[in-house]
PDB file of C-alpha atoms in Angstrom:
ATOM      1  CA  UNK A 177     -33.361  -7.047  24.609  1.00 61.00           C
ATOM      2  CA  UNK A 178     -29.649  -6.580  24.181  1.00 77.00           C
ATOM      3  CA  UNK A 179     -27.872  -9.515  22.529  1.00 95.00           C
ATOM      4  CA  UNK A 180     -25.026 -11.517  24.204  1.00 97.00           C
ATOM      5  CA  UNK A 181     -23.576 -11.534  27.563  1.00 98.00           C
ATOM      6  CA  UNK A 182     -20.572 -13.507  28.735  1.00 98.00           C
ATOM      7  CA  UNK A 183     -20.195 -14.290  32.379  1.00 98.00           C
ATOM      8  CA  UNK A 184     -16.881 -15.389  33.944  1.00 98.00           C
ATOM      9  CA  UNK A 185     -16.981 -16.757  37.447  1.00 97.00           C
ATOM     10  CA  UNK A 186     -14.324 -16.892  40.111  1.00 94.00           C
ATOM     11  CA  UNK A 187     -12.078 -19.825  40.720  1.00 91.00           C
ATOM     12  CA  UNK A 188      -8.602 -18.910  41.954  1.00 90.00           C
ATOM     13  CA  UNK A 189      -5.305 -19.351  40.042  1.00 90.00           C
ATOM     14  CA  UNK A 190      -6.456 -22.602  38.178  1.00 94.00           C
ATOM     15  CA  UNK A 191      -9.911 -21.269  37.549  1.00 95.00           C
ATOM     16  CA  UNK A 192      -8.414 -18.155  35.781  1.00 96.00           C
ATOM     17  CA  UNK A 193      -6.391 -20.477  33.592  1.00 97.00           C
ATOM     18  CA  UNK A 194      -9.322 -22.667  32.862  1.00 98.00           C
ATOM     19  CA  UNK A 195     -11.419 -19.772  31.702  1.00 98.00           C
ATOM     20  CA  UNK A 196      -8.760 -18.647  29.345  1.00 98.00           C
ATOM     21  CA  UNK A 197      -8.286 -22.138  28.069  1.00 98.00           C
ATOM     22  CA  UNK A 198     -12.017 -22.653  27.390  1.00 98.00           C
ATOM     23  CA  UNK A 199     -12.277 -19.297  25.619  1.00 98.00           C
ATOM     24  CA  UNK A 200      -9.081 -20.176  23.561  1.00 98.00           C
ATOM     25  CA  UNK A 201     -10.437 -23.499  22.568  1.00 98.00           C
ATOM     26  CA  UNK A 202     -13.807 -22.084  21.477  1.00 98.00           C
ATOM     27  CA  UNK A 203     -11.893 -19.440  19.447  1.00 98.00           C
ATOM     28  CA  UNK A 204      -9.634 -21.844  17.748  1.00 98.00           C
ATOM     29  CA  UNK A 205     -12.707 -23.942  16.832  1.00 98.00           C
ATOM     30  CA  UNK A 206     -14.320 -20.888  15.218  1.00 97.00           C
ATOM     31  CA  UNK A 207     -16.400 -19.395  17.994  1.00 97.00           C
ATOM     32  CA  UNK A 208     -15.306 -16.062  19.323  1.00 97.00           C
ATOM     33  CA  UNK A 209     -17.130 -15.326  22.531  1.00 98.00           C
ATOM     34  CA  UNK A 210     -14.857 -12.318  23.386  1.00 97.00           C
ATOM     35  CA  UNK A 211     -17.092 -10.193  21.072  1.00 94.00           C
ATOM     36  CA  UNK A 212     -19.930 -10.358  23.600  1.00 97.00           C
ATOM     37  CA  UNK A 213     -21.884  -7.184  24.092  1.00 97.00           C
ATOM     38  CA  UNK A 214     -21.472  -7.457  27.741  1.00 98.00           C
ATOM     39  CA  UNK A 215     -18.761  -9.270  29.819  1.00 98.00           C
ATOM     40  CA  UNK A 216     -19.138  -9.798  33.544  1.00 98.00           C
ATOM     41  CA  UNK A 217     -16.165 -10.931  35.512  1.00 98.00           C
ATOM     42  CA  UNK A 218     -15.958 -11.820  39.224  1.00 97.00           C
ATOM     43  CA  UNK A 219     -12.718 -12.463  41.128  1.00 95.00           C
ATOM     44  CA  UNK A 220     -10.501 -14.529  38.817  1.00 95.00           C
ATOM     45  CA  UNK A 221     -13.091 -13.954  36.215  1.00 97.00           C
ATOM     46  CA  UNK A 222     -12.524 -10.202  36.393  1.00 98.00           C
ATOM     47  CA  UNK A 223      -8.902 -10.830  35.438  1.00 97.00           C
ATOM     48  CA  UNK A 224      -9.917 -12.904  32.526  1.00 98.00           C
ATOM     49  CA  UNK A 225     -12.450 -10.332  31.534  1.00 98.00           C
ATOM     50  CA  UNK A 226      -9.882  -7.596  31.347  1.00 97.00           C
ATOM     51  CA  UNK A 227      -7.485 -10.016  29.443  1.00 97.00           C
ATOM     52  CA  UNK A 228      -9.849 -11.161  26.773  1.00 97.00           C
ATOM     53  CA  UNK A 229     -11.282  -7.609  26.098  1.00 96.00           C
ATOM     54  CA  UNK A 230      -7.766  -6.375  25.377  1.00 94.00           C
ATOM     55  CA  UNK A 231      -6.145  -6.435  22.016  1.00 90.00           C
ATOM     56  CA  UNK A 232      -4.471  -9.785  22.908  1.00 94.00           C
ATOM     57  CA  UNK A 233      -6.145 -12.763  21.288  1.00 97.00           C
ATOM     58  CA  UNK A 234      -7.322 -15.711  23.311  1.00 98.00           C
ATOM     59  CA  UNK A 235      -4.685 -18.180  21.759  1.00 97.00           C
ATOM     60  CA  UNK A 236      -1.807 -15.855  22.840  1.00 97.00           C
ATOM     61  CA  UNK A 237      -3.302 -15.549  26.340  1.00 97.00           C
ATOM     62  CA  UNK A 238      -3.391 -19.379  26.491  1.00 97.00           C
ATOM     63  CA  UNK A 239       0.204 -19.640  25.080  1.00 97.00           C
ATOM     64  CA  UNK A 240       1.344 -17.312  27.739  1.00 96.00           C
ATOM     65  CA  UNK A 241       0.088 -19.563  30.533  1.00 96.00           C
ATOM     66  CA  UNK A 242       1.473 -22.793  28.832  1.00 96.00           C
ATOM     67  CA  UNK A 243       4.860 -21.147  28.375  1.00 94.00           C
ATOM     68  CA  UNK A 244       5.163 -19.820  31.916  1.00 89.00           C
ATOM     69  CA  UNK A 245       7.781 -21.737  34.113  1.00 86.00           C
ATOM     70  CA  UNK A 246       6.093 -24.394  36.109  1.00 76.00           C
ATOM     71  CA  UNK A 247       6.198 -23.310  39.740  1.00 72.00           C
ATOM     72  CA  UNK A 248       6.333 -25.399  42.781  1.00 62.00           C
ATOM     73  CA  UNK A 249       3.148 -26.262  44.537  1.00 54.00           C
ATOM     74  CA  UNK A 250       1.991 -23.663  47.036  1.00 49.00           C
ATOM     75  CA  UNK A 251      -0.610 -21.183  48.076  1.00 47.00           C
ATOM     76  CA  UNK A 252      -1.211 -18.083  46.003  1.00 45.00           C
ATOM     77  CA  UNK A 253      -3.617 -15.162  45.905  1.00 46.00           C
ATOM     78  CA  UNK A 254      -7.207 -15.553  44.865  1.00 44.00           C
ATOM     79  CA  UNK A 255      -6.393 -15.039  41.234  1.00 45.00           C
ATOM     80  CA  UNK A 256      -2.787 -15.918  40.514  1.00 41.00           C
ATOM     81  CA  UNK A 257       0.462 -14.837  42.013  1.00 42.00           C
ATOM     82  CA  UNK A 258       1.881 -15.303  45.594  1.00 39.00           C
ATOM     83  CA  UNK A 259      -0.127 -14.255  48.561  1.00 41.00           C
ATOM     84  CA  UNK A 260       1.117 -10.790  49.297  1.00 39.00           C
ATOM     85  CA  UNK A 261       0.347 -10.831  52.946  1.00 38.00           C
ATOM     86  CA  UNK A 262      -0.324 -13.497  55.664  1.00 42.00           C
ATOM     87  CA  UNK A 263      -1.277 -17.047  54.831  1.00 41.00           C
ATOM     88  CA  UNK A 264      -4.696 -17.811  53.571  1.00 50.00           C
ATOM     89  CA  UNK A 265      -4.754 -21.398  54.688  1.00 53.00           C
ATOM     90  CA  UNK A 266      -7.692 -20.660  57.084  1.00 71.00           C
ATOM     91  CA  UNK A 267      -9.667 -18.553  54.579  1.00 74.00           C
ATOM     92  CA  UNK A 268     -12.101 -21.356  53.989  1.00 76.00           C
ATOM     93  CA  UNK A 269     -12.491 -21.978  57.643  1.00 82.00           C
ATOM     94  CA  UNK A 270     -13.236 -18.224  58.376  1.00 84.00           C
ATOM     95  CA  UNK A 271     -15.605 -18.002  55.380  1.00 87.00           C
ATOM     96  CA  UNK A 272     -17.652 -21.239  56.281  1.00 89.00           C
ATOM     97  CA  UNK A 273     -17.917 -19.995  59.940  1.00 91.00           C
ATOM     98  CA  UNK A 274     -19.161 -16.541  58.823  1.00 93.00           C
ATOM     99  CA  UNK A 275     -21.678 -17.920  56.419  1.00 93.00           C
ATOM    100  CA  UNK A 276     -22.968 -20.404  59.087  1.00 93.00           C
ATOM    101  CA  UNK A 277     -23.537 -17.490  61.471  1.00 94.00           C
ATOM    102  CA  UNK A 278     -25.215 -15.179  58.955  1.00 95.00           C
ATOM    103  CA  UNK A 279     -29.012 -14.648  58.699  1.00 95.00           C
ATOM    104  CA  UNK A 280     -28.991 -13.913  54.980  1.00 95.00           C
ATOM    105  CA  UNK A 281     -26.706 -12.742  52.165  1.00 94.00           C
ATOM    106  CA  UNK A 282     -26.581  -9.237  53.199  1.00 95.00           C
ATOM    107  CA  UNK A 283     -25.669 -10.036  56.731  1.00 95.00           C
ATOM    108  CA  UNK A 284     -22.963 -12.392  55.384  1.00 95.00           C
ATOM    109  CA  UNK A 285     -21.467  -9.637  53.441  1.00 95.00           C
ATOM    110  CA  UNK A 286     -21.411  -7.338  56.398  1.00 95.00           C
ATOM    111  CA  UNK A 287     -19.854  -9.927  58.649  1.00 94.00           C
ATOM    112  CA  UNK A 288     -17.281 -10.873  55.896  1.00 93.00           C
ATOM    113  CA  UNK A 289     -16.296  -7.179  55.443  1.00 93.00           C
ATOM    114  CA  UNK A 290     -15.924  -6.629  59.240  1.00 92.00           C
ATOM    115  CA  UNK A 291     -13.901  -9.698  59.586  1.00 89.00           C
ATOM    116  CA  UNK A 292     -11.574  -8.870  56.713  1.00 88.00           C
ATOM    117  CA  UNK A 293     -11.059  -5.327  58.063  1.00 88.00           C
ATOM    118  CA  UNK A 294     -10.291  -6.673  61.479  1.00 82.00           C
ATOM    119  CA  UNK A 295      -7.617  -9.192  60.022  1.00 70.00           C
ATOM    120  CA  UNK A 296      -6.050  -6.310  58.050  1.00 58.00           C
ATOM    121  CA  UNK A 297      -3.425  -4.399  60.010  1.00 53.00           C
ATOM    122  CA  UNK A 298      -0.650  -1.939  59.671  1.00 48.00           C
ATOM    123  CA  UNK A 299       0.829  -3.750  56.566  1.00 53.00           C
ATOM    124  CA  UNK A 300      -2.186  -2.606  54.530  1.00 62.00           C
ATOM    125  CA  UNK A 301      -0.340   0.028  52.597  1.00 66.00           C
ATOM    126  CA  UNK A 302       2.512  -2.174  51.463  1.00 73.00           C
ATOM    127  CA  UNK A 303       0.215  -4.965  50.700  1.00 81.00           C
ATOM    128  CA  UNK A 304      -2.059  -2.696  48.677  1.00 85.00           C
ATOM    129  CA  UNK A 305       0.874  -1.443  46.518  1.00 87.00           C
ATOM    130  CA  UNK A 306       2.164  -5.027  46.080  1.00 89.00           C
ATOM    131  CA  UNK A 307      -1.322  -6.401  45.114  1.00 90.00           C
ATOM    132  CA  UNK A 308      -1.887  -3.535  42.723  1.00 93.00           C
ATOM    133  CA  UNK A 309       1.451  -4.273  40.895  1.00 93.00           C
ATOM    134  CA  UNK A 310       0.622  -7.945  40.826  1.00 91.00           C
ATOM    135  CA  UNK A 311      -2.702  -7.425  39.232  1.00 94.00           C
ATOM    136  CA  UNK A 312      -1.361  -4.755  36.778  1.00 95.00           C
ATOM    137  CA  UNK A 313       1.323  -7.192  35.560  1.00 93.00           C
ATOM    138  CA  UNK A 314      -1.338  -9.593  34.460  1.00 93.00           C
ATOM    139  CA  UNK A 315      -3.399  -7.166  32.260  1.00 95.00           C
ATOM    140  CA  UNK A 316      -2.279  -6.829  28.629  1.00 94.00           C
ATOM    141  CA  UNK A 317      -3.983  -3.412  28.650  1.00 91.00           C
ATOM    142  CA  UNK A 318      -4.725  -1.328  31.784  1.00 93.00           C
ATOM    143  CA  UNK A 319      -7.329   0.772  30.088  1.00 95.00           C
ATOM    144  CA  UNK A 320     -11.134  -0.048  30.154  1.00 97.00           C
ATOM    145  CA  UNK A 321     -12.179  -1.242  26.830  1.00 94.00           C
ATOM    146  CA  UNK A 322     -15.079   0.492  24.987  1.00 90.00           C
ATOM    147  CA  UNK A 323     -17.142  -2.741  25.242  1.00 89.00           C
ATOM    148  CA  UNK A 324     -19.308  -2.938  28.303  1.00 96.00           C
ATOM    149  CA  UNK A 325     -17.493  -4.831  31.182  1.00 98.00           C
ATOM    150  CA  UNK A 326     -18.887  -5.171  34.714  1.00 98.00           C
ATOM    151  CA  UNK A 327     -16.664  -6.020  37.669  1.00 98.00           C
ATOM    152  CA  UNK A 328     -18.446  -6.678  41.083  1.00 98.00           C
ATOM    153  CA  UNK A 329     -16.948  -6.084  44.511  1.00 97.00           C
ATOM    154  CA  UNK A 330     -18.180  -5.646  48.072  1.00 97.00           C
ATOM    155  CA  UNK A 331     -17.851  -2.478  50.331  1.00 97.00           C
ATOM    156  CA  UNK A 332     -15.935  -4.018  53.264  1.00 95.00           C
ATOM    157  CA  UNK A 333     -17.177  -1.191  55.567  1.00 95.00           C
ATOM    158  CA  UNK A 334     -21.025  -1.615  54.837  1.00 96.00           C
ATOM    159  CA  UNK A 335     -21.327  -5.103  53.058  1.00 96.00           C
ATOM    160  CA  UNK A 336     -23.071  -3.307  50.137  1.00 97.00           C
ATOM    161  CA  UNK A 337     -22.276  -4.691  46.635  1.00 97.00           C
ATOM    162  CA  UNK A 338     -20.750  -2.385  44.061  1.00 97.00           C
ATOM    163  CA  UNK A 339     -20.288  -2.861  40.355  1.00 98.00           C
ATOM    164  CA  UNK A 340     -17.399  -1.097  38.583  1.00 98.00           C
ATOM    165  CA  UNK A 341     -17.407  -0.289  34.975  1.00 98.00           C
ATOM    166  CA  UNK A 342     -15.622   2.343  32.658  1.00 97.00           C
ATOM    167  CA  UNK A 343     -17.889   5.051  33.959  1.00 97.00           C
ATOM    168  CA  UNK A 344     -17.242   4.543  37.530  1.00 97.00           C
ATOM    169  CA  UNK A 345     -14.107   6.765  37.707  1.00 96.00           C
ATOM    170  CA  UNK A 346     -12.022   3.881  38.894  1.00 97.00           C
ATOM    171  CA  UNK A 347      -8.887   2.394  37.091  1.00 97.00           C
ATOM    172  CA  UNK A 348      -9.436  -0.972  35.531  1.00 98.00           C
ATOM    173  CA  UNK A 349      -6.566  -2.312  37.562  1.00 97.00           C
ATOM    174  CA  UNK A 350      -8.128  -1.048  40.754  1.00 97.00           C
ATOM    175  CA  UNK A 351     -11.488  -2.587  39.847  1.00 98.00           C
ATOM    176  CA  UNK A 352      -9.863  -6.029  39.287  1.00 97.00           C
ATOM    177  CA  UNK A 353      -7.680  -5.696  42.388  1.00 96.00           C
ATOM    178  CA  UNK A 354     -10.815  -5.107  44.486  1.00 97.00           C
ATOM    179  CA  UNK A 355     -12.814  -7.960  42.912  1.00 97.00           C
ATOM    180  CA  UNK A 356      -9.897 -10.370  43.460  1.00 95.00           C
ATOM    181  CA  UNK A 357      -9.347  -9.445  47.139  1.00 91.00           C
ATOM    182  CA  UNK A 358     -10.600 -12.304  49.234  1.00 82.00           C
ATOM    183  CA  UNK A 359     -10.355 -10.132  52.295  1.00 74.00           C
ATOM    184  CA  UNK A 360      -7.984 -12.397  54.272  1.00 73.00           C
ATOM    185  CA  UNK A 361      -4.929 -13.711  52.261  1.00 74.00           C
ATOM    186  CA  UNK A 362      -5.265 -10.534  50.225  1.00 82.00           C
ATOM    187  CA  UNK A 363      -6.564  -7.707  52.393  1.00 85.00           C
ATOM    188  CA  UNK A 364      -9.427  -5.453  51.559  1.00 91.00           C
ATOM    189  CA  UNK A 365      -8.500  -3.265  48.694  1.00 93.00           C
ATOM    190  CA  UNK A 366      -8.685   0.550  49.038  1.00 93.00           C
ATOM    191  CA  UNK A 367     -10.112   2.879  46.349  1.00 95.00           C
ATOM    192  CA  UNK A 368     -10.872   6.476  47.224  1.00 93.00           C
ATOM    193  CA  UNK A 369     -10.936   5.908  50.897  1.00 90.00           C
ATOM    194  CA  UNK A 370     -13.228   2.880  50.762  1.00 94.00           C
ATOM    195  CA  UNK A 371     -12.140  -0.718  51.216  1.00 95.00           C
ATOM    196  CA  UNK A 372     -13.367  -3.495  49.130  1.00 96.00           C
ATOM    197  CA  UNK A 373     -13.547  -7.330  49.115  1.00 95.00           C
ATOM    198  CA  UNK A 374     -14.126 -10.061  46.601  1.00 95.00           C
ATOM    199  CA  UNK A 375     -17.104  -9.650  44.097  1.00 95.00           C
ATOM    200  CA  UNK A 376     -18.033 -13.345  44.780  1.00 93.00           C
ATOM    201  CA  UNK A 377     -19.441 -12.297  48.089  1.00 93.00           C
ATOM    202  CA  UNK A 378     -22.195 -10.496  46.141  1.00 92.00           C
ATOM    203  CA  UNK A 379     -23.212 -13.554  44.266  1.00 87.00           C
ATOM    204  CA  UNK A 380     -20.933 -16.408  43.107  1.00 85.00           C
ATOM    205  CA  UNK A 381     -21.049 -15.654  39.406  1.00 95.00           C
ATOM    206  CA  UNK A 382     -23.178 -12.472  39.433  1.00 96.00           C
ATOM    207  CA  UNK A 383     -25.211 -13.744  36.448  1.00 97.00           C
ATOM    208  CA  UNK A 384     -28.066 -11.523  37.474  1.00 96.00           C
ATOM    209  CA  UNK A 385     -26.215  -8.625  36.089  1.00 97.00           C
ATOM    210  CA  UNK A 386     -26.888  -9.828  32.614  1.00 97.00           C
ATOM    211  CA  UNK A 387     -30.691  -9.231  33.050  1.00 96.00           C
ATOM    212  CA  UNK A 388     -31.962  -7.939  29.775  1.00 96.00           C
ATOM    213  CA  UNK A 389     -29.616  -9.884  27.546  1.00 97.00           C
ATOM    214  CA  UNK A 390     -31.099 -12.343  25.079  1.00 97.00           C
ATOM    215  CA  UNK A 391     -28.306 -14.891  25.260  1.00 97.00           C
ATOM    216  CA  UNK A 392     -26.110 -15.350  28.385  1.00 98.00           C
ATOM    217  CA  UNK A 393     -23.231 -17.765  28.450  1.00 98.00           C
ATOM    218  CA  UNK A 394     -21.731 -18.658  31.803  1.00 98.00           C
ATOM    219  CA  UNK A 395     -18.367 -20.078  32.442  1.00 98.00           C
ATOM    220  CA  UNK A 396     -18.098 -21.299  36.094  1.00 97.00           C
ATOM    221  CA  UNK A 397     -14.863 -22.931  37.344  1.00 95.00           C
ATOM    222  CA  UNK A 398     -16.666 -24.061  40.466  1.00 93.00           C
ATOM    223  CA  UNK A 399     -19.283 -25.628  38.474  1.00 93.00           C
ATOM    224  CA  UNK A 400     -22.158 -23.460  39.975  1.00 92.00           C
ATOM    225  CA  UNK A 401     -21.434 -24.738  43.390  1.00 89.00           C
ATOM    226  CA  UNK A 402     -21.700 -22.473  46.405  1.00 88.00           C
ATOM    227  CA  UNK A 403     -21.170 -22.515  50.169  1.00 85.00           C
ATOM    228  CA  UNK A 404     -24.173 -20.345  50.731  1.00 89.00           C
ATOM    229  CA  UNK A 405     -27.554 -21.876  51.816  1.00 90.00           C
ATOM    230  CA  UNK A 406     -29.862 -22.438  48.949  1.00 90.00           C
ATOM    231  CA  UNK A 407     -32.672 -20.346  50.365  1.00 90.00           C
ATOM    232  CA  UNK A 408     -30.478 -17.195  49.882  1.00 91.00           C
ATOM    233  CA  UNK A 409     -30.828 -17.527  46.066  1.00 87.00           C
ATOM    234  CA  UNK A 410     -27.244 -16.729  45.369  1.00 89.00           C
ATOM    235  CA  UNK A 411     -26.598 -20.043  43.601  1.00 92.00           C
ATOM    236  CA  UNK A 412     -25.897 -19.988  39.779  1.00 95.00           C
ATOM    237  CA  UNK A 413     -28.998 -22.080  39.195  1.00 95.00           C
ATOM    238  CA  UNK A 414     -31.221 -19.686  40.994  1.00 93.00           C
ATOM    239  CA  UNK A 415     -29.806 -16.750  39.028  1.00 94.00           C
ATOM    240  CA  UNK A 416     -30.149 -18.497  35.686  1.00 96.00           C
ATOM    241  CA  UNK A 417     -33.761 -19.343  36.419  1.00 95.00           C
ATOM    242  CA  UNK A 418     -34.309 -15.662  37.154  1.00 94.00           C
ATOM    243  CA  UNK A 419     -32.884 -14.643  33.702  1.00 96.00           C
ATOM    244  CA  UNK A 420     -34.885 -17.433  31.984  1.00 97.00           C
ATOM    245  CA  UNK A 421     -38.120 -16.206  33.554  1.00 97.00           C
ATOM    246  CA  UNK A 422     -37.354 -12.827  31.942  1.00 95.00           C
ATOM    247  CA  UNK A 423     -36.943 -14.143  28.566  1.00 96.00           C
ATOM    248  CA  UNK A 424     -33.106 -14.863  28.263  1.00 97.00           C
ATOM    249  CA  UNK A 425     -31.546 -18.011  27.001  1.00 97.00           C
ATOM    250  CA  UNK A 426     -28.894 -19.146  29.390  1.00 98.00           C
ATOM    251  CA  UNK A 427     -26.151 -21.761  28.714  1.00 98.00           C
ATOM    252  CA  UNK A 428     -23.475 -22.780  31.198  1.00 98.00           C
ATOM    253  CA  UNK A 429     -20.079 -24.372  30.891  1.00 98.00           C
ATOM    254  CA  UNK A 430     -18.878 -26.425  33.898  1.00 98.00           C
ATOM    255  CA  UNK A 431     -15.520 -28.069  34.172  1.00 97.00           C
ATOM    256  CA  UNK A 432     -15.622 -31.730  32.682  1.00 97.00           C
ATOM    257  CA  UNK A 433     -13.941 -34.500  34.483  1.00 96.00           C
ATOM    258  CA  UNK A 434     -10.478 -33.835  33.082  1.00 97.00           C
ATOM    259  CA  UNK A 435     -10.968 -30.141  33.923  1.00 96.00           C
ATOM    260  CA  UNK A 436     -11.990 -30.946  37.429  1.00 95.00           C
ATOM    261  CA  UNK A 437      -8.925 -33.126  37.996  1.00 94.00           C
ATOM    262  CA  UNK A 438      -6.638 -30.272  36.763  1.00 95.00           C
ATOM    263  CA  UNK A 439      -8.465 -27.448  38.770  1.00 94.00           C
ATOM    264  CA  UNK A 440      -8.476 -29.316  42.111  1.00 86.00           C
ATOM    265  CA  UNK A 441     -10.865 -28.221  44.836  1.00 75.00           C
ATOM    266  CA  UNK A 442     -11.010 -26.068  47.885  1.00 72.00           C
ATOM    267  CA  UNK A 443      -7.778 -24.033  48.309  1.00 71.00           C
ATOM    268  CA  UNK A 444      -6.145 -26.103  45.620  1.00 79.00           C
ATOM    269  CA  UNK A 445      -7.486 -23.715  43.154  1.00 80.00           C
ATOM    270  CA  UNK A 446      -4.978 -21.172  44.483  1.00 81.00           C
ATOM    271  CA  UNK A 447      -2.058 -23.415  43.448  1.00 87.00           C
ATOM    272  CA  UNK A 448      -0.016 -21.864  40.623  1.00 87.00           C
ATOM    273  CA  UNK A 449       1.171 -25.395  39.630  1.00 91.00           C
ATOM    274  CA  UNK A 450      -2.312 -26.182  38.611  1.00 93.00           C
ATOM    275  CA  UNK A 451      -2.488 -23.276  35.975  1.00 95.00           C
ATOM    276  CA  UNK A 452      -0.957 -25.083  33.114  1.00 96.00           C
ATOM    277  CA  UNK A 453      -2.923 -28.366  33.286  1.00 96.00           C
ATOM    278  CA  UNK A 454      -6.110 -26.310  33.894  1.00 97.00           C
ATOM    279  CA  UNK A 455      -5.568 -24.132  30.912  1.00 97.00           C
ATOM    280  CA  UNK A 456      -4.879 -27.224  28.761  1.00 98.00           C
ATOM    281  CA  UNK A 457      -7.930 -29.094  29.927  1.00 98.00           C
ATOM    282  CA  UNK A 458     -10.045 -26.016  29.399  1.00 98.00           C
ATOM    283  CA  UNK A 459      -8.754 -25.590  25.838  1.00 98.00           C
ATOM    284  CA  UNK A 460      -9.586 -29.226  25.034  1.00 98.00           C
ATOM    285  CA  UNK A 461     -13.109 -28.681  26.583  1.00 98.00           C
ATOM    286  CA  UNK A 462     -13.662 -25.352  24.648  1.00 98.00           C
ATOM    287  CA  UNK A 463     -12.824 -27.063  21.361  1.00 98.00           C
ATOM    288  CA  UNK A 464     -15.177 -29.968  22.080  1.00 98.00           C
ATOM    289  CA  UNK A 465     -18.120 -27.641  22.971  1.00 98.00           C
ATOM    290  CA  UNK A 466     -17.860 -25.083  20.094  1.00 97.00           C
ATOM    291  CA  UNK A 467     -20.037 -26.940  17.620  1.00 96.00           C
ATOM    292  CA  UNK A 468     -22.901 -27.346  20.000  1.00 94.00           C
ATOM    293  CA  UNK A 469     -22.766 -23.706  21.303  1.00 97.00           C
ATOM    294  CA  UNK A 470     -22.396 -22.087  17.748  1.00 95.00           C
ATOM    295  CA  UNK A 471     -26.165 -21.925  17.079  1.00 94.00           C
ATOM    296  CA  UNK A 472     -26.958 -20.432  20.524  1.00 96.00           C
ATOM    297  CA  UNK A 473     -24.197 -17.795  20.410  1.00 95.00           C
ATOM    298  CA  UNK A 474     -24.474 -16.676  16.753  1.00 85.00           C
TER     299      UNK A 474
END
């Protein structure tokens, strides 16, 4: 078995900030999880994965969030930054309707991709350019690190999951842009003639990609919750059980009460004004958890 895997789930603008806060808190308390042998990042977690695997240390990433001007409350893209095209206010409504009509997870992904492609229109090219620039501005380094990083997305044309890494022939910026596209507020992202939507449509945290690793640490801004029916097996708990059955030790970090209040729920996680309090709450939580996680991680 390989050693340590770090899994970073999606969670919008505030979720990204919370992830960085937790990792910085652990780091300052003496536990550096950025040195994992594998990092899996989905949606907002893909940005965090790219950030923490750069040469920029977690405390500096956190400081950048805390020092950023506090914006007004408002909708933003699925990671952070303004929605580059059309309002995403009905995103949850569309998603819930599609999930309710789907027979299984594969059918849901196909329906989600088709709906996203239908919503997208003539503005795609300008939106693509804008979204790529937005994502690129977030990354301290736009080159894939030598360390193994996996970034899931879903092919909008077929509903098939894809997993990008440094051997995929895809720029890191494009992989993150694809994984952070929710398909509606941010349209399907084009790479090599194919269009992609959010990696969270594959599985919420994509913990199953850590199969074969002895220790798996999962940070889930949504606390392992999912809109999917339980029998689909896409919930974090089901994925963790699969890994444990194969011999992995799995630990999860969910937002505590202070972090939950800072993050908000539903579309509130897209609110830029929640980034600073989410990062600070995550930092406090990370520092508090470091001692109990040290034996597991080291």
